[in-house]
Amino acid sequence: MEMLIGQYRNTLDEKGRILFPAKLRSILQKDELIVTQGLDHCLMLFTTEEWISLNDKIMGAASLFNDQKRLVMRRFIAPAQKLEFDRSGRLSIPQNLREYASLKGECIIQGLNKYMELWDSASYAEYLEKSEDSFQDAVASMDGILF
């Protein structure tokens, strides 16, 4: 599968639907995505194949008897839902996931190679501002990458 890349702005309508970018949709092999709560209060979107691969790895390392691993299962695996595109290329985001990511109005969809993120535009701007110093440190820590 081709890489899922790019950043797109679209508006979430009053029914919780968002028009998915045609460039990203054209890469997908199916008209469905798995959507779950992500890190940093965004939503993470996966192709079914990528979700199965990640889910298998997480569940393979999981233990019912470990607090941290149960927390990951409850916060990441449990809220996941399979969503299908409608005829207009929109995804209908369930209410609980919209609330988790504070989605309202303008949103950002961005491709991160194997998965995508869906952010409320204002929340993403705030995240970028708050993480600027950490970003500089993170970039400096990658000095072993040769270009």
PDB file of C-alpha atoms in Angstrom:
ATOM      1  CA  MET A   1       0.000   0.000   0.000  1.00  0.00           C
ATOM      2  CA  GLU A   2       1.153   3.518  -0.783  1.00  0.00           C
ATOM      3  CA  MET A   3       2.102   5.766   2.152  1.00  0.00           C
ATOM      4  CA  LEU A   4      -0.673   7.725   3.850  1.00  0.00           C
ATOM      5  CA  ILE A   5       0.780  11.246   3.926  1.00  0.00           C
ATOM      6  CA  GLY A   6      -0.379  14.850   3.839  1.00  0.00           C
ATOM      7  CA  GLN A   7      -2.330  17.223   6.039  1.00  0.00           C
ATOM      8  CA  TYR A   8      -5.882  18.238   5.177  1.00  0.00           C
ATOM      9  CA  ARG A   9      -8.487  20.535   6.727  1.00  0.00           C
ATOM     10  CA  ASN A  10     -12.177  19.664   6.565  1.00  0.00           C
ATOM     11  CA  THR A  11     -15.229  20.584   8.574  1.00  0.00           C
ATOM     12  CA  LEU A  12     -17.143  18.211  10.815  1.00  0.00           C
ATOM     13  CA  ASP A  13     -20.841  18.727  10.097  1.00  0.00           C
ATOM     14  CA  GLU A  14     -23.648  18.918  12.666  1.00  0.00           C
ATOM     15  CA  LYS A  15     -24.283  15.161  12.299  1.00  0.00           C
ATOM     16  CA  GLY A  16     -20.662  14.279  13.120  1.00  0.00           C
ATOM     17  CA  ARG A  17     -19.635  13.506   9.551  1.00  0.00           C
ATOM     18  CA  ILE A  18     -16.391  14.593   7.949  1.00  0.00           C
ATOM     19  CA  LEU A  19     -15.501  14.524   4.272  1.00  0.00           C
ATOM     20  CA  PHE A  20     -12.401  12.399   3.939  1.00  0.00           C
ATOM     21  CA  PRO A  21      -9.700  13.671   1.560  1.00  0.00           C
ATOM     22  CA  ALA A  22      -9.937  12.044  -1.874  1.00  0.00           C
ATOM     23  CA  LYS A  23      -6.143  11.690  -2.048  1.00  0.00           C
ATOM     24  CA  LEU A  24      -6.129   9.534   1.083  1.00  0.00           C
ATOM     25  CA  ARG A  25      -9.279   7.633   0.106  1.00  0.00           C
ATOM     26  CA  SER A  26      -7.751   6.712  -3.253  1.00  0.00           C
ATOM     27  CA  ILE A  27      -4.874   4.939  -1.468  1.00  0.00           C
ATOM     28  CA  LEU A  28      -7.180   2.793   0.655  1.00  0.00           C
ATOM     29  CA  GLN A  29      -8.073  -0.634  -0.681  1.00  0.00           C
ATOM     30  CA  LYS A  30     -11.405  -0.761   1.163  1.00  0.00           C
ATOM     31  CA  ASP A  31     -14.097   1.805   1.946  1.00  0.00           C
ATOM     32  CA  GLU A  32     -13.621   1.403   5.683  1.00  0.00           C
ATOM     33  CA  LEU A  33     -11.286   2.443   8.472  1.00  0.00           C
ATOM     34  CA  ILE A  34     -10.810   1.441  12.082  1.00  0.00           C
ATOM     35  CA  VAL A  35     -10.998   4.510  14.332  1.00  0.00           C
ATOM     36  CA  THR A  36      -9.974   4.624  17.972  1.00  0.00           C
ATOM     37  CA  GLN A  37      -8.875   6.972  20.719  1.00  0.00           C
ATOM     38  CA  GLY A  38      -5.337   8.106  20.055  1.00  0.00           C
ATOM     39  CA  LEU A  39      -2.637   9.660  22.110  1.00  0.00           C
ATOM     40  CA  ASP A  40      -2.712  13.399  22.887  1.00  0.00           C
ATOM     41  CA  HIS A  41      -6.538  13.503  22.547  1.00  0.00           C
ATOM     42  CA  CYS A  42      -6.788  12.920  18.831  1.00  0.00           C
ATOM     43  CA  LEU A  43      -8.314   9.984  16.975  1.00  0.00           C
ATOM     44  CA  MET A  44      -6.186   7.405  15.190  1.00  0.00           C
ATOM     45  CA  LEU A  45      -7.420   5.883  11.936  1.00  0.00           C
ATOM     46  CA  PHE A  46      -6.105   2.609  10.534  1.00  0.00           C
ATOM     47  CA  THR A  47      -6.747   0.442   7.517  1.00  0.00           C
ATOM     48  CA  THR A  48      -8.221  -2.885   8.563  1.00  0.00           C
ATOM     49  CA  GLU A  49      -4.944  -4.644   7.720  1.00  0.00           C
ATOM     50  CA  GLU A  50      -2.799  -2.262   9.792  1.00  0.00           C
ATOM     51  CA  TRP A  51      -5.276  -2.452  12.679  1.00  0.00           C
ATOM     52  CA  ILE A  52      -5.217  -6.260  12.705  1.00  0.00           C
ATOM     53  CA  SER A  53      -1.409  -6.233  12.716  1.00  0.00           C
ATOM     54  CA  LEU A  54      -1.188  -3.692  15.558  1.00  0.00           C
ATOM     55  CA  ASN A  55      -4.028  -5.293  17.529  1.00  0.00           C
ATOM     56  CA  ASP A  56      -2.352  -8.704  17.305  1.00  0.00           C
ATOM     57  CA  LYS A  57       0.920  -7.247  18.623  1.00  0.00           C
ATOM     58  CA  ILE A  58      -0.779  -5.460  21.504  1.00  0.00           C
ATOM     59  CA  MET A  59      -2.925  -8.417  22.483  1.00  0.00           C
ATOM     60  CA  GLY A  60       0.051 -10.763  22.141  1.00  0.00           C
ATOM     61  CA  ALA A  61       1.920  -8.670  24.712  1.00  0.00           C
ATOM     62  CA  ALA A  62      -1.147  -8.096  26.911  1.00  0.00           C
ATOM     63  CA  SER A  63      -1.871  -9.650  30.260  1.00  0.00           C
ATOM     64  CA  LEU A  64      -5.099  -9.566  32.206  1.00  0.00           C
ATOM     65  CA  PHE A  65      -2.984  -9.521  35.337  1.00  0.00           C
ATOM     66  CA  ASN A  66      -0.962  -6.369  34.555  1.00  0.00           C
ATOM     67  CA  ASP A  67      -2.502  -2.957  35.352  1.00  0.00           C
ATOM     68  CA  GLN A  68      -0.671  -1.038  32.616  1.00  0.00           C
ATOM     69  CA  LYS A  69      -1.474  -3.548  29.899  1.00  0.00           C
ATOM     70  CA  ARG A  70      -5.164  -3.633  30.867  1.00  0.00           C
ATOM     71  CA  LEU A  71      -5.170   0.160  30.706  1.00  0.00           C
ATOM     72  CA  VAL A  72      -3.835   0.108  27.129  1.00  0.00           C
ATOM     73  CA  MET A  73      -6.453  -2.474  26.137  1.00  0.00           C
ATOM     74  CA  ARG A  74      -9.244  -0.420  27.700  1.00  0.00           C
ATOM     75  CA  ARG A  75      -8.146   2.952  26.336  1.00  0.00           C
ATOM     76  CA  PHE A  76      -6.965   1.897  22.873  1.00  0.00           C
ATOM     77  CA  ILE A  77      -8.493  -1.452  21.851  1.00  0.00           C
ATOM     78  CA  ALA A  78     -11.949  -1.234  23.448  1.00  0.00           C
ATOM     79  CA  PRO A  79     -13.102   2.078  21.900  1.00  0.00           C
ATOM     80  CA  ALA A  80     -12.079   1.055  18.361  1.00  0.00           C
ATOM     81  CA  GLN A  81     -14.864   0.987  15.773  1.00  0.00           C
ATOM     82  CA  LYS A  82     -15.039   0.033  12.108  1.00  0.00           C
ATOM     83  CA  LEU A  83     -16.424   2.921  10.075  1.00  0.00           C
ATOM     84  CA  GLU A  84     -17.459   2.844   6.436  1.00  0.00           C
ATOM     85  CA  PHE A  85     -17.409   5.769   4.024  1.00  0.00           C
ATOM     86  CA  ASP A  86     -20.786   6.907   2.756  1.00  0.00           C
ATOM     87  CA  ARG A  87     -21.457   7.551  -0.939  1.00  0.00           C
ATOM     88  CA  SER A  88     -20.128  11.094  -0.593  1.00  0.00           C
ATOM     89  CA  GLY A  89     -16.815   9.956   0.924  1.00  0.00           C
ATOM     90  CA  ARG A  90     -17.681  10.978   4.478  1.00  0.00           C
ATOM     91  CA  LEU A  91     -17.014   9.177   7.735  1.00  0.00           C
ATOM     92  CA  SER A  92     -19.578   9.429  10.500  1.00  0.00           C
ATOM     93  CA  ILE A  93     -17.578   9.751  13.726  1.00  0.00           C
ATOM     94  CA  PRO A  94     -19.370   8.240  16.747  1.00  0.00           C
ATOM     95  CA  GLN A  95     -20.320  10.628  19.545  1.00  0.00           C
ATOM     96  CA  ASN A  96     -18.017   9.059  22.159  1.00  0.00           C
ATOM     97  CA  LEU A  97     -14.988   9.437  19.876  1.00  0.00           C
ATOM     98  CA  ARG A  98     -15.955  13.017  18.928  1.00  0.00           C
ATOM     99  CA  GLU A  99     -16.152  13.875  22.618  1.00  0.00           C
ATOM    100  CA  TYR A 100     -12.804  12.236  23.401  1.00  0.00           C
ATOM    101  CA  ALA A 101     -11.033  14.297  20.696  1.00  0.00           C
ATOM    102  CA  SER A 102     -13.161  17.443  21.267  1.00  0.00           C
ATOM    103  CA  LEU A 103     -14.052  17.461  17.574  1.00  0.00           C
ATOM    104  CA  LYS A 104     -16.170  20.383  16.493  1.00  0.00           C
ATOM    105  CA  GLY A 105     -16.088  22.500  13.374  1.00  0.00           C
ATOM    106  CA  GLU A 106     -12.761  22.612  11.568  1.00  0.00           C
ATOM    107  CA  CYS A 107     -10.653  19.462  11.838  1.00  0.00           C
ATOM    108  CA  ILE A 108      -7.285  18.280  10.597  1.00  0.00           C
ATOM    109  CA  ILE A 109      -6.717  14.880   9.030  1.00  0.00           C
ATOM    110  CA  GLN A 110      -3.084  13.945   8.628  1.00  0.00           C
ATOM    111  CA  GLY A 111      -1.383  10.920   7.205  1.00  0.00           C
ATOM    112  CA  LEU A 112       1.501   9.439   9.159  1.00  0.00           C
ATOM    113  CA  ASN A 113       2.608   6.724   6.733  1.00  0.00           C
ATOM    114  CA  LYS A 114       0.788   3.644   8.142  1.00  0.00           C
ATOM    115  CA  TYR A 115      -2.020   5.404   9.994  1.00  0.00           C
ATOM    116  CA  MET A 116      -3.808   8.746  10.154  1.00  0.00           C
ATOM    117  CA  GLU A 117      -4.831  11.159  12.875  1.00  0.00           C
ATOM    118  CA  LEU A 118      -7.979  13.246  13.191  1.00  0.00           C
ATOM    119  CA  TRP A 119      -7.670  16.383  15.323  1.00  0.00           C
ATOM    120  CA  ASP A 120      -9.853  19.299  16.250  1.00  0.00           C
ATOM    121  CA  SER A 121      -8.042  22.186  14.532  1.00  0.00           C
ATOM    122  CA  ALA A 122      -7.829  24.397  17.635  1.00  0.00           C
ATOM    123  CA  SER A 123      -6.663  21.477  19.808  1.00  0.00           C
ATOM    124  CA  TYR A 124      -3.934  20.657  17.284  1.00  0.00           C
ATOM    125  CA  ALA A 125      -2.701  24.256  17.193  1.00  0.00           C
ATOM    126  CA  GLU A 126      -2.557  24.243  21.007  1.00  0.00           C
ATOM    127  CA  TYR A 127      -0.695  20.912  20.990  1.00  0.00           C
ATOM    128  CA  LEU A 128       1.888  22.247  18.518  1.00  0.00           C
ATOM    129  CA  GLU A 129       2.450  25.366  20.592  1.00  0.00           C
ATOM    130  CA  LYS A 130       2.825  23.469  23.878  1.00  0.00           C
ATOM    131  CA  SER A 131       5.152  20.864  22.359  1.00  0.00           C
ATOM    132  CA  GLU A 132       7.549  23.213  20.530  1.00  0.00           C
ATOM    133  CA  ASP A 133      10.407  22.848  23.046  1.00  0.00           C
ATOM    134  CA  SER A 134       9.947  19.074  23.183  1.00  0.00           C
ATOM    135  CA  PHE A 135       9.959  18.965  19.383  1.00  0.00           C
ATOM    136  CA  GLN A 136      13.349  20.673  19.237  1.00  0.00           C
ATOM    137  CA  ASP A 137      14.734  18.133  21.718  1.00  0.00           C
ATOM    138  CA  ALA A 138      13.154  15.246  19.785  1.00  0.00           C
ATOM    139  CA  VAL A 139      14.723  16.408  16.536  1.00  0.00           C
ATOM    140  CA  ALA A 140      18.128  16.751  18.220  1.00  0.00           C
ATOM    141  CA  SER A 141      17.822  13.190  19.545  1.00  0.00           C
ATOM    142  CA  MET A 142      17.575  11.883  15.974  1.00  0.00           C
ATOM    143  CA  ASP A 143      21.113  12.958  15.091  1.00  0.00           C
ATOM    144  CA  GLY A 144      21.972   9.385  14.084  1.00  0.00           C
ATOM    145  CA  ILE A 145      19.785   9.648  10.968  1.00  0.00           C
ATOM    146  CA  LEU A 146      21.996  10.349   7.990  1.00  0.00           C
ATOM    147  CA  PHE A 147      20.601  12.235   5.021  1.00  0.00           C
TER     148      PHE A 147
END
